[in-house]
GROMACS .gro file of C-alpha atoms in nm:
model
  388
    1UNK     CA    1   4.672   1.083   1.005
    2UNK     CA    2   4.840   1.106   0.711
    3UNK     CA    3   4.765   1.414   0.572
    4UNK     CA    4   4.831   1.554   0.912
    5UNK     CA    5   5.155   1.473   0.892
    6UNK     CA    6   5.194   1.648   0.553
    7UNK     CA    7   5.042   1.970   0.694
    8UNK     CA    8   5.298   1.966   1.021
    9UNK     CA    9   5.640   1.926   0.806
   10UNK     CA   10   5.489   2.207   0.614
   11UNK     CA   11   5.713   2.501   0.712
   12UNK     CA   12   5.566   2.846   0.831
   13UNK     CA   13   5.444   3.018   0.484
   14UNK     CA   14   5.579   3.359   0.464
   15UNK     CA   15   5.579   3.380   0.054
   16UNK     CA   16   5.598   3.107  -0.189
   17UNK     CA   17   5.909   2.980  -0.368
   18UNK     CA   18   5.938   3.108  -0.721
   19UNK     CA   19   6.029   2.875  -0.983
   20UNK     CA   20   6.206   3.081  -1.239
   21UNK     CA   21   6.229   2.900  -1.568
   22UNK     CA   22   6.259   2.961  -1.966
   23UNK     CA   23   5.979   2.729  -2.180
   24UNK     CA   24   6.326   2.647  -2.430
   25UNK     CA   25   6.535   2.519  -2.153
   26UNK     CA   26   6.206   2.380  -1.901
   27UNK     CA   27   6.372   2.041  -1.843
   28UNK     CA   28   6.686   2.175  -1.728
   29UNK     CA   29   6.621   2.504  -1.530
   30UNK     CA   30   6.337   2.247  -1.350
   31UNK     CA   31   6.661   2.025  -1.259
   32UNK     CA   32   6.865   2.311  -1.158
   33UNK     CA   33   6.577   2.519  -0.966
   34UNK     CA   34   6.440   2.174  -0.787
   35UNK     CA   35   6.820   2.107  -0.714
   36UNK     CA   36   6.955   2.417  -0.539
   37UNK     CA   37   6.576   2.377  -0.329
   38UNK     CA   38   6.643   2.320   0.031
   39UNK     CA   39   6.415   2.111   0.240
   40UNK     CA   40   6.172   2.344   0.365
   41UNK     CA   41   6.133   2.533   0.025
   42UNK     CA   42   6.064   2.165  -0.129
   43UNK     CA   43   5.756   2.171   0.116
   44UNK     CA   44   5.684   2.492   0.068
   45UNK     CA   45   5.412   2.642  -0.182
   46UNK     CA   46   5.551   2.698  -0.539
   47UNK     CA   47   5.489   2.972  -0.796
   48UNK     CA   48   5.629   2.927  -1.149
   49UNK     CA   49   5.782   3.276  -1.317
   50UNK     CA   50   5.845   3.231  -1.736
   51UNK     CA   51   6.100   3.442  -1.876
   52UNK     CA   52   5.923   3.687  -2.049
   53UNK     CA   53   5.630   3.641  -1.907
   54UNK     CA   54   5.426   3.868  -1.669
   55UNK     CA   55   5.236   3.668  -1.516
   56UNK     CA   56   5.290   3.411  -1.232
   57UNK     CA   57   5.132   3.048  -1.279
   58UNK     CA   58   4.885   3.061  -0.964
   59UNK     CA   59   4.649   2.947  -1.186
   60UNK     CA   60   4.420   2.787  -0.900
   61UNK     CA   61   4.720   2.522  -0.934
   62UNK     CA   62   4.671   2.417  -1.318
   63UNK     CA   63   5.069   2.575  -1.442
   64UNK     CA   64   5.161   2.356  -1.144
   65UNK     CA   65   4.988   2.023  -1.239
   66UNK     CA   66   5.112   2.110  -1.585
   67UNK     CA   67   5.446   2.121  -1.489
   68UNK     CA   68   5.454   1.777  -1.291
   69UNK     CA   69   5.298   1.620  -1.584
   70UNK     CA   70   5.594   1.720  -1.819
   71UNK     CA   71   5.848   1.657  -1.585
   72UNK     CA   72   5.688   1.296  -1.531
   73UNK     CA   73   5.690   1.269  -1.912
   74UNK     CA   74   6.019   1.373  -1.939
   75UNK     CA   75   6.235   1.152  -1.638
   76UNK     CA   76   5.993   0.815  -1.767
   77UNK     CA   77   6.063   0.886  -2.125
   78UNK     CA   78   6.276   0.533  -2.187
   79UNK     CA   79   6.484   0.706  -2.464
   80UNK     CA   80   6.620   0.929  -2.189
   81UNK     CA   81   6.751   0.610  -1.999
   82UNK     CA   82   6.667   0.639  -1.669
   83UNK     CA   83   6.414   0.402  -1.658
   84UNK     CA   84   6.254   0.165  -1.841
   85UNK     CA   85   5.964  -0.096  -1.822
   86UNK     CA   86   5.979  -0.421  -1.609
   87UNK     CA   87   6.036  -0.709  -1.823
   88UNK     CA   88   5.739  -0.861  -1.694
   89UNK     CA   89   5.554  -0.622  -1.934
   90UNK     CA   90   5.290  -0.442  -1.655
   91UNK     CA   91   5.407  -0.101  -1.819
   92UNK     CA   92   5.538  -0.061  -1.450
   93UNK     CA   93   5.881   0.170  -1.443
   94UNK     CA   94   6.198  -0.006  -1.271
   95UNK     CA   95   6.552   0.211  -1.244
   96UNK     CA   96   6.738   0.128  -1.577
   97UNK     CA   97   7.029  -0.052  -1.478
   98UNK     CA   98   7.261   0.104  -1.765
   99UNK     CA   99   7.144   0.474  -1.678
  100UNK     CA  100   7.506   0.570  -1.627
  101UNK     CA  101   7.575   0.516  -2.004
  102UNK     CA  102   7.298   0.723  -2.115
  103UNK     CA  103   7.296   0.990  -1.824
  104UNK     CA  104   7.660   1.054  -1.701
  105UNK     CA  105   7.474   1.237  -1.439
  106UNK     CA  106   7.230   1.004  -1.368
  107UNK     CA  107   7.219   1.030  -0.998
  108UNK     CA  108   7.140   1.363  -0.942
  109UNK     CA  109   6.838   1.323  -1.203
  110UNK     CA  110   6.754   1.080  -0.967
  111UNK     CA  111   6.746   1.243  -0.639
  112UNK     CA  112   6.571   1.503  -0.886
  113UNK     CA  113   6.299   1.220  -0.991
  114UNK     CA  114   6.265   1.119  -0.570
  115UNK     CA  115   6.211   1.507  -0.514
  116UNK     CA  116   5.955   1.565  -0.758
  117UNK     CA  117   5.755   1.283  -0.722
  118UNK     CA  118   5.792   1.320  -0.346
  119UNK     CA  119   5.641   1.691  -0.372
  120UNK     CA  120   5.386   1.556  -0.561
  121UNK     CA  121   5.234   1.359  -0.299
  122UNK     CA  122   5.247   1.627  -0.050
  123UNK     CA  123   5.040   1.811  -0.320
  124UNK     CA  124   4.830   1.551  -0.349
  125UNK     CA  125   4.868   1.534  -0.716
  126UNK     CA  126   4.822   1.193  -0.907
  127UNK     CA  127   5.122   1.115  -1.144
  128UNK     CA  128   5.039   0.883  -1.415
  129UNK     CA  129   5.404   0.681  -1.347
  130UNK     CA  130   5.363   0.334  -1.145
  131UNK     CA  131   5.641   0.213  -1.052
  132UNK     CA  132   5.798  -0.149  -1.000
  133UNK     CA  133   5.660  -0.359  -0.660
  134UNK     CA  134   5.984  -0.389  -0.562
  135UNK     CA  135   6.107   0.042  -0.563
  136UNK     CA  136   5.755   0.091  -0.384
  137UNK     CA  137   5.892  -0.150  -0.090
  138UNK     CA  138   6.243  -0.014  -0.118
  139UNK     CA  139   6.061   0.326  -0.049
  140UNK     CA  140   5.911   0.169   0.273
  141UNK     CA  141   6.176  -0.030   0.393
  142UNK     CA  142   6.009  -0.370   0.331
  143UNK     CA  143   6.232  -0.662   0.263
  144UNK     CA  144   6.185  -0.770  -0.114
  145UNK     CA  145   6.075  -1.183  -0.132
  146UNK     CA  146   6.139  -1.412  -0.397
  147UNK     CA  147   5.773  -1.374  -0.559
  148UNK     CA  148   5.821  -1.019  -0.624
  149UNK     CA  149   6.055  -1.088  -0.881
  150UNK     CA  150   5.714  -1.225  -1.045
  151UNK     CA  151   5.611  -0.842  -1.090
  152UNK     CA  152   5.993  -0.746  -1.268
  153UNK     CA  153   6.076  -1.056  -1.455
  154UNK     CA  154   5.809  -1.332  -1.449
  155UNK     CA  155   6.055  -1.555  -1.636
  156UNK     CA  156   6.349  -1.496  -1.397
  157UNK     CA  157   6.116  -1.535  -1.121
  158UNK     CA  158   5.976  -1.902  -1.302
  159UNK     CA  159   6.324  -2.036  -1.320
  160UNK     CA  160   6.409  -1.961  -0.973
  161UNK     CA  161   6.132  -2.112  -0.843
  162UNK     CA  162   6.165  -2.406  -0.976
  163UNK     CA  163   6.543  -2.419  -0.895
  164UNK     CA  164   6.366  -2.395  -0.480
  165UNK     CA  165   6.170  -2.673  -0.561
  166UNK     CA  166   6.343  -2.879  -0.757
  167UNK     CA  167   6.699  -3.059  -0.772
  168UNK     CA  168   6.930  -2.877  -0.964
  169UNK     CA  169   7.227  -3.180  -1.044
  170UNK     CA  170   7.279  -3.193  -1.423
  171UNK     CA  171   7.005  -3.003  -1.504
  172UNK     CA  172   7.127  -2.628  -1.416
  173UNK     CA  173   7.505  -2.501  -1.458
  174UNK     CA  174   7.491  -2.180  -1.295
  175UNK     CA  175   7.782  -1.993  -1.107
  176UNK     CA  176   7.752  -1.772  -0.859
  177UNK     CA  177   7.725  -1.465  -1.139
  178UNK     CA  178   7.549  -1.288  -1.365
  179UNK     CA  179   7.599  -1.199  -1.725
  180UNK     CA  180   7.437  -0.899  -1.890
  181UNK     CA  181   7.401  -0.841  -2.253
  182UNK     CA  182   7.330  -0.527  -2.441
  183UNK     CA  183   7.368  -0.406  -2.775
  184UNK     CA  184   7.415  -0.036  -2.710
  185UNK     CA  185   7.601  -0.095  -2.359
  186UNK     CA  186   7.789  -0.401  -2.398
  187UNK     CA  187   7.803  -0.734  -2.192
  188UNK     CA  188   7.829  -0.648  -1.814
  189UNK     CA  189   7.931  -0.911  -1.578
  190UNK     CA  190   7.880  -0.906  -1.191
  191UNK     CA  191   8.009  -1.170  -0.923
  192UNK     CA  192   7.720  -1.220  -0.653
  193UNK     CA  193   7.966  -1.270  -0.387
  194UNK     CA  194   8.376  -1.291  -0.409
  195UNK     CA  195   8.498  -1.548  -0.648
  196UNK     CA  196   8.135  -1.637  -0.760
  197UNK     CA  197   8.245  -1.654  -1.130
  198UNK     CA  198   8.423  -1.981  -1.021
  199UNK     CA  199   8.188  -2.120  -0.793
  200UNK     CA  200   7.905  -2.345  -0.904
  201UNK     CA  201   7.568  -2.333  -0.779
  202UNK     CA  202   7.456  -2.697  -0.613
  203UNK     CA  203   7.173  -2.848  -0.448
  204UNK     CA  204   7.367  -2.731  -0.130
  205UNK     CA  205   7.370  -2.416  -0.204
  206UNK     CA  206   7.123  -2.282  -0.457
  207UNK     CA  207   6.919  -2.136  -0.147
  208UNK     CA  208   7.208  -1.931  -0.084
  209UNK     CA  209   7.233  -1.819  -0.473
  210UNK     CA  210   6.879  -1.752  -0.511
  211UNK     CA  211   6.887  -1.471  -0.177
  212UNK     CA  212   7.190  -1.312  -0.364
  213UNK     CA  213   7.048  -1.333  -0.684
  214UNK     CA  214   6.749  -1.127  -0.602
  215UNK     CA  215   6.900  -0.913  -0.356
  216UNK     CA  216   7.135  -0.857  -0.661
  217UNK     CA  217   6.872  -0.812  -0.896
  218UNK     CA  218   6.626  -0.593  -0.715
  219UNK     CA  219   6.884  -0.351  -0.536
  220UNK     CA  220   7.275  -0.434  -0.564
  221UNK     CA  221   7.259  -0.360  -0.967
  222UNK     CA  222   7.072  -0.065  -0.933
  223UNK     CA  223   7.232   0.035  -0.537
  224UNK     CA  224   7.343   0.422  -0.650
  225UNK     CA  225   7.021   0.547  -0.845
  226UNK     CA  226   6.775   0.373  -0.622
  227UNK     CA  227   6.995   0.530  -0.298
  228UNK     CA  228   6.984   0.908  -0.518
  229UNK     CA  229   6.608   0.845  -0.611
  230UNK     CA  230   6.505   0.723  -0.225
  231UNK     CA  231   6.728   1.002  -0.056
  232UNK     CA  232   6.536   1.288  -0.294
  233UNK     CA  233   6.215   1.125  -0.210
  234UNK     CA  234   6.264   1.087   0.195
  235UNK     CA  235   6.410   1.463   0.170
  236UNK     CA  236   6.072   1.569   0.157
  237UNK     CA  237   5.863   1.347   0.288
  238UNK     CA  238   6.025   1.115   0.569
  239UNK     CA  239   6.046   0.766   0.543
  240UNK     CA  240   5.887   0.709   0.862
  241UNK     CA  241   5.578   0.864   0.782
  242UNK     CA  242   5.552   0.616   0.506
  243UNK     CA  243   5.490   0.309   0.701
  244UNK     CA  244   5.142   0.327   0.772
  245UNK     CA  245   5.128   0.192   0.411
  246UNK     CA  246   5.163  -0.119   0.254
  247UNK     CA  247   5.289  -0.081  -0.099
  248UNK     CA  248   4.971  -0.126  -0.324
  249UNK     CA  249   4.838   0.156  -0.099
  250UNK     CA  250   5.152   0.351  -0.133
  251UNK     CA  251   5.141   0.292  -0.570
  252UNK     CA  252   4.723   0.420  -0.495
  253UNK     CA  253   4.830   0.741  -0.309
  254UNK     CA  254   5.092   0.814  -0.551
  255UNK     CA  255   4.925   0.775  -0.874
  256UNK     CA  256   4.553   0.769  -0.776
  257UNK     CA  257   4.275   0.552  -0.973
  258UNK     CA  258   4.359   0.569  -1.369
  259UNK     CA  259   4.227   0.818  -1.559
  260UNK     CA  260   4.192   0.687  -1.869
  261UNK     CA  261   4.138   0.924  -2.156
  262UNK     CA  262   3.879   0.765  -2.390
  263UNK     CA  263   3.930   1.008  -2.675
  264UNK     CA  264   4.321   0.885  -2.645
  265UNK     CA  265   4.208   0.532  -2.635
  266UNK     CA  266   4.008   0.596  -2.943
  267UNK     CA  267   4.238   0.774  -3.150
  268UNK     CA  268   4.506   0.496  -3.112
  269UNK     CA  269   4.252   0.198  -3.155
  270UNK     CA  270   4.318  -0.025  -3.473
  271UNK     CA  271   4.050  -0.238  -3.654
  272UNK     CA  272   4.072  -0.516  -3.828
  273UNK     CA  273   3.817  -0.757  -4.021
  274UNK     CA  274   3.504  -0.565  -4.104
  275UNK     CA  275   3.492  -0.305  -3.846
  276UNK     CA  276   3.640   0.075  -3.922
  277UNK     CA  277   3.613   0.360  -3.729
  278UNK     CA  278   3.270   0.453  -3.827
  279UNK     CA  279   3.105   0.068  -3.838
  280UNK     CA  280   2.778   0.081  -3.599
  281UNK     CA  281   2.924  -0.171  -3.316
  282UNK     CA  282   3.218   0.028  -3.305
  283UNK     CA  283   3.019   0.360  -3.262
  284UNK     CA  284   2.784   0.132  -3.022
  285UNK     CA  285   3.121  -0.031  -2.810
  286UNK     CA  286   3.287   0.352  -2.793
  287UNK     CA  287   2.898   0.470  -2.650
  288UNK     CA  288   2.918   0.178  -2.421
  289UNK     CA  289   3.325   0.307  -2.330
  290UNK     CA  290   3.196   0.640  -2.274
  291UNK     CA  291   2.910   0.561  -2.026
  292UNK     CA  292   3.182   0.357  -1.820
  293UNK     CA  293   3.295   0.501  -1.479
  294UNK     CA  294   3.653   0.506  -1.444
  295UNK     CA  295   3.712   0.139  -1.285
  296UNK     CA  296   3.473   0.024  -1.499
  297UNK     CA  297   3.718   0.129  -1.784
  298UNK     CA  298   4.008   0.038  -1.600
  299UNK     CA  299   3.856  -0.352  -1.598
  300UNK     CA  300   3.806  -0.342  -1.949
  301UNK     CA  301   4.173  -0.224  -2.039
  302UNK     CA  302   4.315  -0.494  -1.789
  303UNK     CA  303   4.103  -0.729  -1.969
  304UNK     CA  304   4.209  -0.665  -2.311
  305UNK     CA  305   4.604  -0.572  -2.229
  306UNK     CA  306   4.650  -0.764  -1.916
  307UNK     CA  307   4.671  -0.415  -1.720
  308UNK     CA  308   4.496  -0.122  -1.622
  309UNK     CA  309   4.791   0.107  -1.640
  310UNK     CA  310   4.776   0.347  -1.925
  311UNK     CA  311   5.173   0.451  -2.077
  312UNK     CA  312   5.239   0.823  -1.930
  313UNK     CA  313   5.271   0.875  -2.307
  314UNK     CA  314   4.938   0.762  -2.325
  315UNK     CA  315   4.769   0.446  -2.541
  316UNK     CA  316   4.991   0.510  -2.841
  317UNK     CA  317   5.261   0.382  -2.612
  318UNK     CA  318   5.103   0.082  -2.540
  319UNK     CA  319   5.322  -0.252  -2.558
  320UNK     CA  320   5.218  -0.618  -2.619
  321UNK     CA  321   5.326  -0.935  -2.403
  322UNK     CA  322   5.727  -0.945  -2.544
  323UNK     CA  323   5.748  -0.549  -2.466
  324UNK     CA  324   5.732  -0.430  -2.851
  325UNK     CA  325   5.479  -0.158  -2.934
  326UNK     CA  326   5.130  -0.278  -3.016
  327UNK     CA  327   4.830  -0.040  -3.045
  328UNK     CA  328   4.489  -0.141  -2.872
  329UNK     CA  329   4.290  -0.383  -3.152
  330UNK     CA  330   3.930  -0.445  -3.213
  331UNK     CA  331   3.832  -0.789  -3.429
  332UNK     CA  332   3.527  -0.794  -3.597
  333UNK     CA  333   3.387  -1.129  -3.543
  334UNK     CA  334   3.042  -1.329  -3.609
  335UNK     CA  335   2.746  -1.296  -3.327
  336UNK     CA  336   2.620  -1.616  -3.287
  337UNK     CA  337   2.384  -1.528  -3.038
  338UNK     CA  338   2.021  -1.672  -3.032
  339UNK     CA  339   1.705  -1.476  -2.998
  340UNK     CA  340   1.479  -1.668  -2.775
  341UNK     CA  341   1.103  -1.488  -2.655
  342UNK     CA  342   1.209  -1.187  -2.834
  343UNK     CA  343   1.539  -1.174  -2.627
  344UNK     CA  344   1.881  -1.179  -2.761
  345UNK     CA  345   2.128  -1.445  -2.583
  346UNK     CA  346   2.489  -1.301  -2.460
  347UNK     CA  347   2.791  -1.378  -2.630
  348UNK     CA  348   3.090  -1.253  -2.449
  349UNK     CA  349   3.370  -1.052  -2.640
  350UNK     CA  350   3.707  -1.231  -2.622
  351UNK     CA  351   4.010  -1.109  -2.540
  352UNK     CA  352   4.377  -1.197  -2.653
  353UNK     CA  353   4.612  -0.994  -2.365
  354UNK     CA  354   4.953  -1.086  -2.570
  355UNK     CA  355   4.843  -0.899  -2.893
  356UNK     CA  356   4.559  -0.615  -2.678
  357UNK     CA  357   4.373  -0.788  -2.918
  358UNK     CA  358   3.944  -0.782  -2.813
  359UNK     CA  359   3.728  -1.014  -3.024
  360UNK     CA  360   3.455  -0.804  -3.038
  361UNK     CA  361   3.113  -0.982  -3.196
  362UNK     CA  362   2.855  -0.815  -3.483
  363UNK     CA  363   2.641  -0.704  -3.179
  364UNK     CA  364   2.256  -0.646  -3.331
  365UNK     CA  365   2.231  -0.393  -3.050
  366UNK     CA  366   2.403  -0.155  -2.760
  367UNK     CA  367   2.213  -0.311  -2.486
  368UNK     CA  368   2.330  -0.642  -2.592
  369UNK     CA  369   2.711  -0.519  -2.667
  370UNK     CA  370   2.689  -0.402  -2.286
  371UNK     CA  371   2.555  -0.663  -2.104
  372UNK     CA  372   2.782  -0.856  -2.263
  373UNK     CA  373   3.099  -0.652  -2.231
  374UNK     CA  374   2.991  -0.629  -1.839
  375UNK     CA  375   2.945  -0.984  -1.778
  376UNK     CA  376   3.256  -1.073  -1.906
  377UNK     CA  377   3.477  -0.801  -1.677
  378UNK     CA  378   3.266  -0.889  -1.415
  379UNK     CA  379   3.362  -1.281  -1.452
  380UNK     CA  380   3.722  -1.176  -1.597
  381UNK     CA  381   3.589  -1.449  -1.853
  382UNK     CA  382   3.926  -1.412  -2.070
  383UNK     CA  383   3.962  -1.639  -2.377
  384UNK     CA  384   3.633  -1.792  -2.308
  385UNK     CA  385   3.311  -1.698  -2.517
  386UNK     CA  386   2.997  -1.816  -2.265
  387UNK     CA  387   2.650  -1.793  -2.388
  388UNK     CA  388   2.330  -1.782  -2.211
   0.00000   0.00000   0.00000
């Protein structure tokens, strides 16, 4: 049904709309040329035309996927400031809430961001940026509950929780605000209703805090760029034909099953102990990698770094569990497997998700490094070394 519905919003194709752009200047003409776009040339079929060039990218499509992948690269890039990662460290993007500072024009790179990434779908072309639980909903009008917060700020959402649950009397001195710090943008503070700043939160009325909190938190600090990035994205693809989904399909359709790049992987993989690039378990564990179908190596990086998302700068971008940068690690460590009717026992690799740390034993063979490696994504066995 749904791709139906792509193909009848389609306008009438008489020629395609030329996207006329300079390689020096590609991230700006893209903003201007997808800006001055009306609706029907946003669904329409694009060509790209480089100054200087002859030749128009119709290259069976590849100039096209080319050009979303740079543009993703370029919105998502956190030093640009329109996003950043949620704090609860799934290397899922949420709207940067101090955008303005680094953008003064941040909303019309916004509705920019909800255009292209809307055009992408209609193309049917995976981007490698997921975004926060909570923009996904906001994208389908679904209301936003107290344990989404979980997939933002599992702290945040911690603390609240237990404020639900618990009494609050001399333990918690809250007011109805909120205090932001930051060392490049200064301390921000926001009132969740009128006079909040003066009002203390009670056992009376901490329900009432906690609903403003998070409608605060997921939407009323962000309110402009998430209305800019929405009303790009419904532009060209209505909202209502969006509500067939739920939001994990919505995040699928949008970004498609990872496609993890194991020569990337590789080339940003640290070692430590005895293992270097060229040890035989390595070269065995990187066979083993190889041979994996894509979930299969999707498991194994959500086993090692707590998620199967891979940066859109790729694994050199990876983070560890307090958000600093923290490249993917193999351990060498003993195999103290036992050999028993000319069988070797499994010993399950170990993994350490707060440092993408894997504990990788001296495997005496690849058919025992696999079985092994399999069992334990099959059992999610993390932190615990089983043995047969």
């Amino acid at each position: 049904w749904f791709q139906q519905e792509l193909l009848r919003i389609r306008p009438p194709q008489i020629a395609p709309t030329e996207i006329h752009l300079r390689r020096s200047e590609l991230t700006h003409d893209s903003w201007n040329q997808v800006a001055a776009l009306t609706v029907d040339q946003m669904r329409s079929d694009w060509t790209f035309q480089f100054a200087g060039e002859t030749n128009t990218g119709d290259d069976a499509g590849g100039v096209t996927k080319e050009w979303f992948e740079i543009m993703t690269k370029e919105v998502f890039n956190q030093e640009i400031g329109l996003f950043k990662f949620t704090e609860a460290h799934n290397l899922a993007y949420q709207i940067n809430e101090y955008s303005d500072y680094f953008q003064p024009q941040h909303l019309v790179w916004f509705k920019f961001t909800g255009r292209m990434m809307a055009k992408a779908l209609l193309e049917g072309l995976p981007l490698k940026a997921h975004l926060a639980q909570t923009l996904y909903k906001h994208m389908l009008q679904i209301p936003v509950k107290l344990e989404d917060l979980a997939g933002i700020d599992l702290e945040v959402y911690q603390s609240m929780s237990w404020m639900k649950d618990n009494p609050i009397e001399n333990v918690l001195f809250n007011t109805f605000s909120v205090s932001l710090t930051h060392e490049i943008c200064g301390d921000r503070e926001f009132e969740l209703k009128p006079g909040g700043k003066d009002m203390d939160v009670t056992d009376d009325n901490k329900h009432e805090y906690i609903n403003l909190y998070l409608e605060w938190r997921v939407y009323g600090n962000r309110k402009a760029q998430i209305k800019a990035f929405l009303g790009g994205f419904w532009e060209v693809i209505p909202v209502e034909m969006l509500k067939v989904f739920d939001w994990q399909q919505l995040e699928l359709l949008m970004c498609g099953m990872p496609e993890i790049d194991v020569k990337d992987w590789r080339a940003n993989t640290h070692y430590s102990g005895e293992y270097h690039h060229k040890h035989k378990v390595i070269t065995m564990f990187w066979k083993v990698v190889e041979e994996m179908d894509q979930e299969d190596r999707s498991k194994l990086l959500q086993f090692v770094t707590s998620s199967s998302v891979v940066p859109v700068g790729g694994f050199s971008q990876l983070q560890a569990g307090q958000g600093e940068p923290c490249k993917f690690v193999i351990e060498c460590v003993p195999y103290n497997g036992k050999k028993t009717n000319g069988q070797w026992s499994n010993q399950l690799p170990k993994a350490h998700t707060c440092f993408n740390r894997l504990d990788l034993p001296l495997y005496p063979s690849q058919e025992i490094l696999k079985s092994s490696l399999l069992i334990a994504l099959q059992t999610e066995a993390i932190g615990f070394t089983m043995e047969e």
